[in-house]
CSV table of C-alpha atoms in Angstrom, one decimal:
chain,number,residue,atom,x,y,z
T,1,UNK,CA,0.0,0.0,0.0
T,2,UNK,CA,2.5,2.2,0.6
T,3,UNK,CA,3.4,2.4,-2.9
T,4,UNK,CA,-0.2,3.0,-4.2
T,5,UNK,CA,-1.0,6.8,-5.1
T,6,UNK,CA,-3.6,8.6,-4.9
T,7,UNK,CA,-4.3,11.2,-7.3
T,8,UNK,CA,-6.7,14.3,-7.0
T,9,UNK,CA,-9.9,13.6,-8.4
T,10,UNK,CA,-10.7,16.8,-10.2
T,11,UNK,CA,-7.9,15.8,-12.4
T,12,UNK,CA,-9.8,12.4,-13.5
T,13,UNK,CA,-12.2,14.5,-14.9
T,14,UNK,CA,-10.6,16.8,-17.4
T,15,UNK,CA,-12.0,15.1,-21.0
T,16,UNK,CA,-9.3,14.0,-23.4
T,17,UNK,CA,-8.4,17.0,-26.0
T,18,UNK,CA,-10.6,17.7,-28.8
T,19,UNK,CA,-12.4,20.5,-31.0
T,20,UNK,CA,-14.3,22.4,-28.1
T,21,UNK,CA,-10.8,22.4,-26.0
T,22,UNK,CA,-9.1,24.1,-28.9
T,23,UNK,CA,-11.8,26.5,-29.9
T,24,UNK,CA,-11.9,27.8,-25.9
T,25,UNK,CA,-8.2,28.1,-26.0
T,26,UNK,CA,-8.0,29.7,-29.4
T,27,UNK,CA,-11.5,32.1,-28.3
T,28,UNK,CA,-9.7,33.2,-25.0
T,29,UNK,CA,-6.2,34.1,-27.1
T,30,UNK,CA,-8.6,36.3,-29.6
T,31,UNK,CA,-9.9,38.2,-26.6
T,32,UNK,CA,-6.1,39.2,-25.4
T,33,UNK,CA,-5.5,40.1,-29.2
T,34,UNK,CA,-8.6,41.3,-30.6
T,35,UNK,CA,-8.9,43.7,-28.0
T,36,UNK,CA,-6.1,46.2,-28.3
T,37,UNK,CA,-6.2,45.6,-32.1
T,38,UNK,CA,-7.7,48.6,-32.4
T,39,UNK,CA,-6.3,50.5,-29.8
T,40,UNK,CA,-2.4,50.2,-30.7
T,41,UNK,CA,-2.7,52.0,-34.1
T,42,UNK,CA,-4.2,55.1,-32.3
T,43,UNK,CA,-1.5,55.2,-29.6
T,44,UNK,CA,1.0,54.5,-32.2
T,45,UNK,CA,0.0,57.5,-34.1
T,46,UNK,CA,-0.4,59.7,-30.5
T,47,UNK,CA,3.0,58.8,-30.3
T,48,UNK,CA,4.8,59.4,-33.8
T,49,UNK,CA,2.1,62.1,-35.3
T,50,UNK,CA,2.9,60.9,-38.8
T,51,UNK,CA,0.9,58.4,-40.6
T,52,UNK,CA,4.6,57.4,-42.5
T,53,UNK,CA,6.2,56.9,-39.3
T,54,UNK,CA,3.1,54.5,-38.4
T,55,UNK,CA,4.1,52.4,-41.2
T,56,UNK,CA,7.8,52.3,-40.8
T,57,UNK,CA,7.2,50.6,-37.1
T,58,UNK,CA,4.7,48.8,-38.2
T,59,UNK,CA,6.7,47.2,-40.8
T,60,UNK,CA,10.2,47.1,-38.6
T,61,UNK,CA,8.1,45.2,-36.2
T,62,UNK,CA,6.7,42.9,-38.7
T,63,UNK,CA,9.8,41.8,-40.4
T,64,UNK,CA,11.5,41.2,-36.7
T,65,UNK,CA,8.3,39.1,-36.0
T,66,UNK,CA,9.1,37.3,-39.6
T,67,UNK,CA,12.5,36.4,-38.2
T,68,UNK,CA,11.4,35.2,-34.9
T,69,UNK,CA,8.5,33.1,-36.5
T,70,UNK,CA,11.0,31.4,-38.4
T,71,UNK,CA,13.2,30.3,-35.1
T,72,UNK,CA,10.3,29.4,-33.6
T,73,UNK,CA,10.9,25.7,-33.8
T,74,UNK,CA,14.7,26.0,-32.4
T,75,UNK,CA,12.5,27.2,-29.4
T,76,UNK,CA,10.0,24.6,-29.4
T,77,UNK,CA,12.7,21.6,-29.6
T,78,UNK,CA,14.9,23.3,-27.1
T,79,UNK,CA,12.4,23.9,-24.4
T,80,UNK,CA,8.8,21.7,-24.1
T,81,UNK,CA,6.0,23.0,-26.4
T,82,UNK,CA,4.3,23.5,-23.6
T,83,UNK,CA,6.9,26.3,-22.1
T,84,UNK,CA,6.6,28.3,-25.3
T,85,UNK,CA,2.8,28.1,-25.3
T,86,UNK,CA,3.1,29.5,-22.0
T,87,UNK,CA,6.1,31.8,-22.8
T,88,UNK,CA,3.6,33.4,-25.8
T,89,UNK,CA,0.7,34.1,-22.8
T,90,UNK,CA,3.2,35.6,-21.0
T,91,UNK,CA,4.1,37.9,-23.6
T,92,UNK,CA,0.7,39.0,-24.3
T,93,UNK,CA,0.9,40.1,-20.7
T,94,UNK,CA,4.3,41.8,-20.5
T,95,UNK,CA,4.2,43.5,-23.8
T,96,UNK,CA,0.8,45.4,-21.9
T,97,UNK,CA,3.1,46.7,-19.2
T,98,UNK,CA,5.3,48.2,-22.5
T,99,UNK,CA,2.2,49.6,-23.6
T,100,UNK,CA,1.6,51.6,-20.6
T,101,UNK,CA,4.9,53.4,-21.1
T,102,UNK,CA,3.3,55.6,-23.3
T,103,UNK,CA,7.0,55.9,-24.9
T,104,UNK,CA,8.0,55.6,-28.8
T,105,UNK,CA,10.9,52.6,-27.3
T,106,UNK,CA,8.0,51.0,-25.2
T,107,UNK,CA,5.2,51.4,-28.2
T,108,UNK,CA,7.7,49.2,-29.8
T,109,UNK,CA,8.8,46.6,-27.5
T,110,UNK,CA,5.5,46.0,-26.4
T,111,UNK,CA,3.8,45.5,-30.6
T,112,UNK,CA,7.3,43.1,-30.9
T,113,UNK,CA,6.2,41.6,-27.6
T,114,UNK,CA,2.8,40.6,-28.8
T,115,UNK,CA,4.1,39.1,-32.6
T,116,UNK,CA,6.5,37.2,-30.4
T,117,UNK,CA,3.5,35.8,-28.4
T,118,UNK,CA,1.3,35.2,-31.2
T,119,UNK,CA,3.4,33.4,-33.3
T,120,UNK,CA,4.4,31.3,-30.3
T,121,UNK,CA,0.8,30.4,-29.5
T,122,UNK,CA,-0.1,30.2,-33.1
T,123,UNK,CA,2.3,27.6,-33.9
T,124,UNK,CA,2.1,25.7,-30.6
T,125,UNK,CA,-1.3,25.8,-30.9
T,126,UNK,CA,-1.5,24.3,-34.1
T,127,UNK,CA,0.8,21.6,-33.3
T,128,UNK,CA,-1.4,20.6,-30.7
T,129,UNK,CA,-4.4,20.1,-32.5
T,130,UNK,CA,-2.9,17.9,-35.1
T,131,UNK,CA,-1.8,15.5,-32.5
T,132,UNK,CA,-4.8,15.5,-30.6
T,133,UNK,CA,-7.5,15.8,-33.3
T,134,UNK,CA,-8.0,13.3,-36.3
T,135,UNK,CA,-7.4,14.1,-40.2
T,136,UNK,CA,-11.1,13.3,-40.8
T,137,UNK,CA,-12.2,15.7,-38.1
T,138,UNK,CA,-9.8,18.8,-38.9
T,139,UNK,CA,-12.3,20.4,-40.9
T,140,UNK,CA,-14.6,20.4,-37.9
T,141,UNK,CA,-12.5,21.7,-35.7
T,142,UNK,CA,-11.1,24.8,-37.2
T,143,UNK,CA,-14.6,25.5,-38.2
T,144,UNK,CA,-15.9,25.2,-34.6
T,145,UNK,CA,-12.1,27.6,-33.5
T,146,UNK,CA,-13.3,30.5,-36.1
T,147,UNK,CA,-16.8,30.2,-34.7
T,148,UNK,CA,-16.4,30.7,-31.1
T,149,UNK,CA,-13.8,33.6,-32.2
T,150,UNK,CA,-16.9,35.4,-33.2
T,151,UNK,CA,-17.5,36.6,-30.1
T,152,UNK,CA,-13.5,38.0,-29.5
T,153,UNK,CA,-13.4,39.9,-32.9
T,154,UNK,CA,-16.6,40.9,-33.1
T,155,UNK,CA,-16.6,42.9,-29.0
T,156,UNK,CA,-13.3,42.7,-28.5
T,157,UNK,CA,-12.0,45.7,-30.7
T,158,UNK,CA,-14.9,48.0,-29.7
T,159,UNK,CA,-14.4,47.2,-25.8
T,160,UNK,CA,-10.8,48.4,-26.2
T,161,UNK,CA,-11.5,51.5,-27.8
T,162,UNK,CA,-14.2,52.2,-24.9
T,163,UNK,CA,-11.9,51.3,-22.2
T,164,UNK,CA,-9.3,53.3,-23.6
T,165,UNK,CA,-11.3,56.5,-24.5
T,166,UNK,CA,-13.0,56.5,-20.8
T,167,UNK,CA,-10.7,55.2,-18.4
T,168,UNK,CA,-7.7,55.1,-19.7
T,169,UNK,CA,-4.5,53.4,-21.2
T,170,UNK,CA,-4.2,51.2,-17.8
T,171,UNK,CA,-7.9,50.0,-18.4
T,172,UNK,CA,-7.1,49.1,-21.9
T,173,UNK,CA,-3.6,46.7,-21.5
T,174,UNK,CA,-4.8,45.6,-18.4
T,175,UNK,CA,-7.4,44.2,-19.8
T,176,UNK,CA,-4.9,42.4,-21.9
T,177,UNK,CA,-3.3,40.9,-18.9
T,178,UNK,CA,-6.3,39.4,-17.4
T,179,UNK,CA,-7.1,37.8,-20.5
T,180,UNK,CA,-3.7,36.4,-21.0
T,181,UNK,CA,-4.0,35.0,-17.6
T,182,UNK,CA,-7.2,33.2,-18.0
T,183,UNK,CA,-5.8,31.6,-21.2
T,184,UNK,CA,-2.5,30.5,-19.3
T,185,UNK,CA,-4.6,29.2,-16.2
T,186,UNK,CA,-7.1,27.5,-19.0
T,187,UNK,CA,-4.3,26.2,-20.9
T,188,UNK,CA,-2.8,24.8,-17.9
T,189,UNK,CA,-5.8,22.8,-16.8
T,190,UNK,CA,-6.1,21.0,-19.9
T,191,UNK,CA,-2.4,19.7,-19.2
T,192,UNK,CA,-2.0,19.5,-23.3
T,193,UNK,CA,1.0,17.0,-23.8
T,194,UNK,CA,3.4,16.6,-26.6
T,195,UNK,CA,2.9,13.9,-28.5
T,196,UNK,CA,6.0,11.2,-27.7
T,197,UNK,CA,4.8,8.8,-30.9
T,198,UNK,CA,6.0,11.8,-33.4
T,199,UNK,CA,9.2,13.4,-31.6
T,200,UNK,CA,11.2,15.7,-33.5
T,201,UNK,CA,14.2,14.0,-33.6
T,202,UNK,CA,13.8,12.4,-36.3
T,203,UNK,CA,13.8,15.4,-38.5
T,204,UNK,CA,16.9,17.2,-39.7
T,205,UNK,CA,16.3,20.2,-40.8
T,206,UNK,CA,16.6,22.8,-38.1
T,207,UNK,CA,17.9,25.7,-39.2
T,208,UNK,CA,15.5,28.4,-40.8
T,209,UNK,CA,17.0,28.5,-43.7
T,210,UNK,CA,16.7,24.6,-44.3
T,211,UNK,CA,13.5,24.4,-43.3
T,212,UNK,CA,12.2,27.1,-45.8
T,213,UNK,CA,13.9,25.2,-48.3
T,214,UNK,CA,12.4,21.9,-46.8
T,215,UNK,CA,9.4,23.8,-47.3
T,216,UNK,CA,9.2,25.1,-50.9
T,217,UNK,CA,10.4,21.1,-51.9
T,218,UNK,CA,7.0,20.0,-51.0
T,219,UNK,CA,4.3,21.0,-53.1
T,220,UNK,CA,1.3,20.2,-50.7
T,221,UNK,CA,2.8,22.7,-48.0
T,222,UNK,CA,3.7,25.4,-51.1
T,223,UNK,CA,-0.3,24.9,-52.0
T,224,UNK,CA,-1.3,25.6,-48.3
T,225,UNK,CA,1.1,28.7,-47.9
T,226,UNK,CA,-0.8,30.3,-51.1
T,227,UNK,CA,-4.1,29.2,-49.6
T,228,UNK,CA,-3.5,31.0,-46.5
T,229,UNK,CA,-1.8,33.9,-47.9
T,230,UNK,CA,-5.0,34.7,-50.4
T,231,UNK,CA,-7.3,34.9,-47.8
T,232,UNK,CA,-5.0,36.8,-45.3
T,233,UNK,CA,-4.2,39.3,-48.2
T,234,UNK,CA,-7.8,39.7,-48.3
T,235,UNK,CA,-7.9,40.6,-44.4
T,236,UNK,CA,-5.2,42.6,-44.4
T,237,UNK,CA,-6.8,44.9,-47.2
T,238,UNK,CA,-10.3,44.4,-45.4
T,239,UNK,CA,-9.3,45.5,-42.3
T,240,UNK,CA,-6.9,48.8,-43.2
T,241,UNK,CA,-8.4,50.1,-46.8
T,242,UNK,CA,-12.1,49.5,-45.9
T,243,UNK,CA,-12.2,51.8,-43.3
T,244,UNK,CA,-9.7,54.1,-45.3
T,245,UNK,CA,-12.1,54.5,-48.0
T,246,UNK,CA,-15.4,54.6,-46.0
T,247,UNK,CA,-13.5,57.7,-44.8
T,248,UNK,CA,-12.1,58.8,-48.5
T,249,UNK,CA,-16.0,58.4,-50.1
T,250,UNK,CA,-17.3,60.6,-47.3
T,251,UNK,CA,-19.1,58.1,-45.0
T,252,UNK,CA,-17.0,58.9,-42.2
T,253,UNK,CA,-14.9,56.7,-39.5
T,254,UNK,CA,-18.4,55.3,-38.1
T,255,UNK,CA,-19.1,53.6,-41.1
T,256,UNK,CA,-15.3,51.8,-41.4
T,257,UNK,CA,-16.0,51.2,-37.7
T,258,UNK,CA,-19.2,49.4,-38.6
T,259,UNK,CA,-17.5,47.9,-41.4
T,260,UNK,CA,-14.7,45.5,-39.9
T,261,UNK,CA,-17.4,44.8,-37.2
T,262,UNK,CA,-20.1,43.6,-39.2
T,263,UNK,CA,-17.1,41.6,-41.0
T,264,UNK,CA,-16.1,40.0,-37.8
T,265,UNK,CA,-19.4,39.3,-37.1
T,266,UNK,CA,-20.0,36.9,-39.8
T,267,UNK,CA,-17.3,34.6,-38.4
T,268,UNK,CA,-20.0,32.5,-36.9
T,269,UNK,CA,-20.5,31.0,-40.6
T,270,UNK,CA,-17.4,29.0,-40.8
T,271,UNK,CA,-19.8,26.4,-38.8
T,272,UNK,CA,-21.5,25.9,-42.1
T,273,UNK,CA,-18.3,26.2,-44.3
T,274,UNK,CA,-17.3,23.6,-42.3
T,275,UNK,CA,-20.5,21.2,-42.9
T,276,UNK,CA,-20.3,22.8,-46.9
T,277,UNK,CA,-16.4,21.2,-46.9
T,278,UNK,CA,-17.5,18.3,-45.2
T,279,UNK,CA,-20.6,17.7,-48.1
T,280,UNK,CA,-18.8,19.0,-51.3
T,281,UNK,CA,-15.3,18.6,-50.4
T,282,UNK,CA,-12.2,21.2,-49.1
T,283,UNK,CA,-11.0,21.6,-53.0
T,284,UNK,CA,-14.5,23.0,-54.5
T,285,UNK,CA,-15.3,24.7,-51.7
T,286,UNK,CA,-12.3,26.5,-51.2
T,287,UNK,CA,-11.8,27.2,-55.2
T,288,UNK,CA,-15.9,28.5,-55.3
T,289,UNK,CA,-14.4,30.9,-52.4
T,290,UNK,CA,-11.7,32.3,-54.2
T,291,UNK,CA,-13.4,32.4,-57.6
T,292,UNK,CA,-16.4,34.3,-55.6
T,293,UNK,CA,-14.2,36.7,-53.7
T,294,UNK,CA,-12.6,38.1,-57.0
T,295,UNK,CA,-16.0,38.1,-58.7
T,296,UNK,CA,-16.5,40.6,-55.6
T,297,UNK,CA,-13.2,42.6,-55.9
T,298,UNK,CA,-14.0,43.1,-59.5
T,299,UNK,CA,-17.4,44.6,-58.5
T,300,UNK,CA,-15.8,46.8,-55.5
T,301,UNK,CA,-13.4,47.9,-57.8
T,302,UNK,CA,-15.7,49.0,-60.5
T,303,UNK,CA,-18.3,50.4,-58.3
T,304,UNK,CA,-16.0,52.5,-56.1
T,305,UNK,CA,-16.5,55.7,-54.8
T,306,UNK,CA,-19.3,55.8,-57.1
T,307,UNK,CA,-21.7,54.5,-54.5
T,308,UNK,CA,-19.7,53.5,-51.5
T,309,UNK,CA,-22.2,52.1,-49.2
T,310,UNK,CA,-22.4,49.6,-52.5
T,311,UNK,CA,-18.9,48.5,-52.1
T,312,UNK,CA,-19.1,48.6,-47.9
T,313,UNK,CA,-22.2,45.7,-49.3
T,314,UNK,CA,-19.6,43.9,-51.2
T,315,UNK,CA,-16.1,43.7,-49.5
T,316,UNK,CA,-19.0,42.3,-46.7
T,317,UNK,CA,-19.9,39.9,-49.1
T,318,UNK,CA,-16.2,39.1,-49.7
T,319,UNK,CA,-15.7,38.7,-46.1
T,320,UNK,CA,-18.1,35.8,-46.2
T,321,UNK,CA,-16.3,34.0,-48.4
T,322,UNK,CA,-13.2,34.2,-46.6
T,323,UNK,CA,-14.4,32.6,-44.1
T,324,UNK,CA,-15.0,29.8,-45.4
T,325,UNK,CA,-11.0,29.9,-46.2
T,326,UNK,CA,-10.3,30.3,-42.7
T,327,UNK,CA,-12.5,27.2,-41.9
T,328,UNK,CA,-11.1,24.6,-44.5
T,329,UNK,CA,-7.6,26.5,-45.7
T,330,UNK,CA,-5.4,25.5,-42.8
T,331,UNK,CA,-6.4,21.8,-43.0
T,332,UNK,CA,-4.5,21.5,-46.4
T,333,UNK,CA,-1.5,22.0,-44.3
T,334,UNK,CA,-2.6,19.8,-41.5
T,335,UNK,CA,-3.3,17.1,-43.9
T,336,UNK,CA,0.3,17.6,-45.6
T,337,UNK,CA,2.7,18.1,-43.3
T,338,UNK,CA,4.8,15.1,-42.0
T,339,UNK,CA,4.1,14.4,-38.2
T,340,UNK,CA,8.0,14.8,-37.7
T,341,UNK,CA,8.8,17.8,-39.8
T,342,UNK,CA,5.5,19.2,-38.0
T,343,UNK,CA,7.1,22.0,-36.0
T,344,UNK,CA,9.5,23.4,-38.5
T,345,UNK,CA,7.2,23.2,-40.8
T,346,UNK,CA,4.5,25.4,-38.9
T,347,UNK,CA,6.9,27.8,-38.4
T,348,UNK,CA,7.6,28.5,-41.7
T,349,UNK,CA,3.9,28.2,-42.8
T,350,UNK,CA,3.0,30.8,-40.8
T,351,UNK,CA,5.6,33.3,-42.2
T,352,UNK,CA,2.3,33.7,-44.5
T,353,UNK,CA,1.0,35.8,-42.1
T,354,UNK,CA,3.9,38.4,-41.9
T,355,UNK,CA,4.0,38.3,-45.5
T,356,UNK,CA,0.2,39.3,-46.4
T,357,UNK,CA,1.0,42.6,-44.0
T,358,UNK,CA,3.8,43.3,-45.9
T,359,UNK,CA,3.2,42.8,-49.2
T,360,UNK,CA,0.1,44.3,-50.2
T,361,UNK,CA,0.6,47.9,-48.9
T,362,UNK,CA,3.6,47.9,-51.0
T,363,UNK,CA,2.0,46.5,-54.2
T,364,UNK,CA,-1.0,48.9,-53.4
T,365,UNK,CA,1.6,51.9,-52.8
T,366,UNK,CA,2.4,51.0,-56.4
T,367,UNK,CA,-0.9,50.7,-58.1
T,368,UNK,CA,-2.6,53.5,-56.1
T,369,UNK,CA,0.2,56.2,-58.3
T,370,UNK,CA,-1.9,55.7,-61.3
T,371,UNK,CA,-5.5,54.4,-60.4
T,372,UNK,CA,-8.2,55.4,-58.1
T,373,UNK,CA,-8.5,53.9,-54.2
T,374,UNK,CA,-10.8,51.1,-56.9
T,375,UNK,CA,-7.7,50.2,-57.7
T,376,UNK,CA,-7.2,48.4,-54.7
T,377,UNK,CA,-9.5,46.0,-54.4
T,378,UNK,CA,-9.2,45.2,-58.3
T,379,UNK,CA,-5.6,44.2,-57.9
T,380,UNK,CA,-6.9,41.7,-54.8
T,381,UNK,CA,-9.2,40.3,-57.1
T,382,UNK,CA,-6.4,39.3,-59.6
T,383,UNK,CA,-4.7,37.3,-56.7
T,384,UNK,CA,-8.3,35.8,-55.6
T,385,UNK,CA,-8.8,34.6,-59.1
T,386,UNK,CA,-5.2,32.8,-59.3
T,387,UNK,CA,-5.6,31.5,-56.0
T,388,UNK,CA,-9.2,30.1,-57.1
T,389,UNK,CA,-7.2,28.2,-60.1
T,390,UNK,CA,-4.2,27.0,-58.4
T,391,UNK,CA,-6.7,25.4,-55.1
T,392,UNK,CA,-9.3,24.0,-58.1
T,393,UNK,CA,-5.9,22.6,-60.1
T,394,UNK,CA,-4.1,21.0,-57.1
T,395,UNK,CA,-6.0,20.4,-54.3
T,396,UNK,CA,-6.7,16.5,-53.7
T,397,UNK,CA,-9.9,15.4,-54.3
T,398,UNK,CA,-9.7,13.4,-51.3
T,399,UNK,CA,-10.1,16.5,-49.1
């Protein structure tokens, strides 16, 4: 008897891992995200005064994220999975106490603070559910994680902007920090393991720069990195030009406000994106997405400032159809990737991210010199309709 242990019963009953465990985790990060998202490109310009200077940090801090992203599995091998999950919480939390600086150096540390964090949850995250949740049920699950972000993205940006207009920058990070805590404590008492039947050290390629080229070898993963990077283009652009030209046609910042929120709140479709996937398969449904989105663009485009409450209809209408990208994309990489390459992998696969912030305000800064703010959402269209090819031309049938 003496060697017979007892163990505390509340931790008998904490379920086995599976969609809903995911989608709470991934609900309570978009709460510590979504709601300073709006709130740190108003300080920023507090800060700097200069709409240019917004840019340049925005885009220092982005490429530095790009470079951490990418040593993210050095991380992730080096410590347990589990540390950097936390690590990224933490980060969430500390880069709020930046924040509060009020200070150009801590404006800076603290937006590098929370790419750090994200990227390390992201990619931990992600790892996760491919070892806990089944091939066949991956559509599912990410379906059921963008629905229950509804509720983050859709409140989360306006309660920032009302804590920080009425009580202040504190009231605004802190909330932040709580919300980081309650994902670390939540993440905690799920007790997520690595999974010891796939370790990593089988794989070789651990430097960055092997694993990008690792990467780019394998068709399947180079087909989910273009699948991603569509649909976050389309975010990217949703998110900063719709408001910009709600403002440019004369509807005023209310409108763009309105805008990105009604957007947000359509995430509550990828439910039945999911069940679409799951009827007519990943490859048609994500190709009709595509194809629809630059039928849309087009339309945007064309329409313009000609009757912008017209084109606030349609980039909505576009924002429905990404969704269903964000239900069923991601699981062309899950489906791909080699359970020992997993973690390198999902590090460079997420660089997709950093690159649909960079690339399209720079192609746009192009296009914009000779065309109308139309422009715009024509030249997304273009990239919508070759996306729309490549997903109907190369993704299996089988998903």
């Amino acid at each position: 008897m003496a060697t017979h242990v007892r163990h505390p019963i509340w931790l008998r009953e904490v379920r086995p891992a599976g969609a809903r465990t995911f989608a709470s985790l991934y609900t309570v990060e978009s709460f510590a995200r979504a709601t300073i998202s709006s709130v740190i490109p108003i300080q920023a310009y507090e800060i700097l005064q200069s709409e240019q200077s917004v840019s340049v940090l925005y885009t220092v801090v982005s490429l530095l994220g790009l470079s951490v992203t990418l040593f993210m599995p050095m991380l992730i091998r080096r410590f347990a999975r589990r540390w950097v999950y936390t690590a990224g919480a933490c980060l969430l939390a500390i880069g709020s106490l930046f924040f509060v600086t009020d200070t150009l150096f801590g404006q800076a540390l603290g937006m590098l603070c929370r790419v750090m964090g994200a990227s390390a949850l992201s990619i931990t995250l992600n790892l996760y559910i491919m070892d806990h949740i089944r091939k066949t049920e991956f559509i599912r699950s990410e379906s059921l994680r963008m629905a229950w972000s509804t509720f983050a993205w859709t409140g989360g940006p306006t309660l920032g902007i009302l804590l920080y207009t009425r009580y202040g920058i504190y009231a605004a990070h802190g909330a932040v920090a709580v919300f980081a805590l309650i994902l670390l404590a939540l993440f905690w008492y799920y007790r997520l393991s690595d999974n010891q039947m796939i370790a990593a050290g089988r794989s070789r390629a651990l430097n960055p720069i092997s694993n990008i080229g690792r990467f780019i070898a394998q068709p399947r993963l180079r087909l989910a990195w273009l699948i991603a990077f569509g649909r976050s283009c389309y975010w990217t652009t949703f998110f900063v030009y719709g408001p910009l030209f709600m403002v440019i046609a004369g509807e005023g910042e209310v409108a763009g406000g309105l805008l990105i929120s009604a957007g947000n709140a359509l995430l509550f479709t990828a439910i039945y994106w999911g069940r679409a996937g799951k009827r007519f398969g990943a490859r048609a449904t994500i190709a009709f997405a595509f194809a629809a989105m630059g039928v849309i663009l087009f339309a945007a485009g064309w329409v313009s400032t000609t009757a912008p409450l017209i084109t606030g209809a349609l980039l909505l209408c576009g924002a429905l159809f990404t969704i269903a990208i964000d239900a069923l994309g991601s699981t062309v990489f899950m489906r791909s990737v080699h359970p020992y390459e997993r973690s390198q992998m999902a590090a460079v696969y997420r660089t997709y991210l950093d690159f649909s912030e960079l690339t399209p305000p720079m192609v746009y800064s192009i296009v914009l010199a000779f065309f109308g703010l139309g422009s715009v959402f024509a030249t997304l269209g273009l990239l919508m309709v070759g996306c729309a090819v490549v997903s109907w031309r190369y993704v299996p049938k089988s998903m």
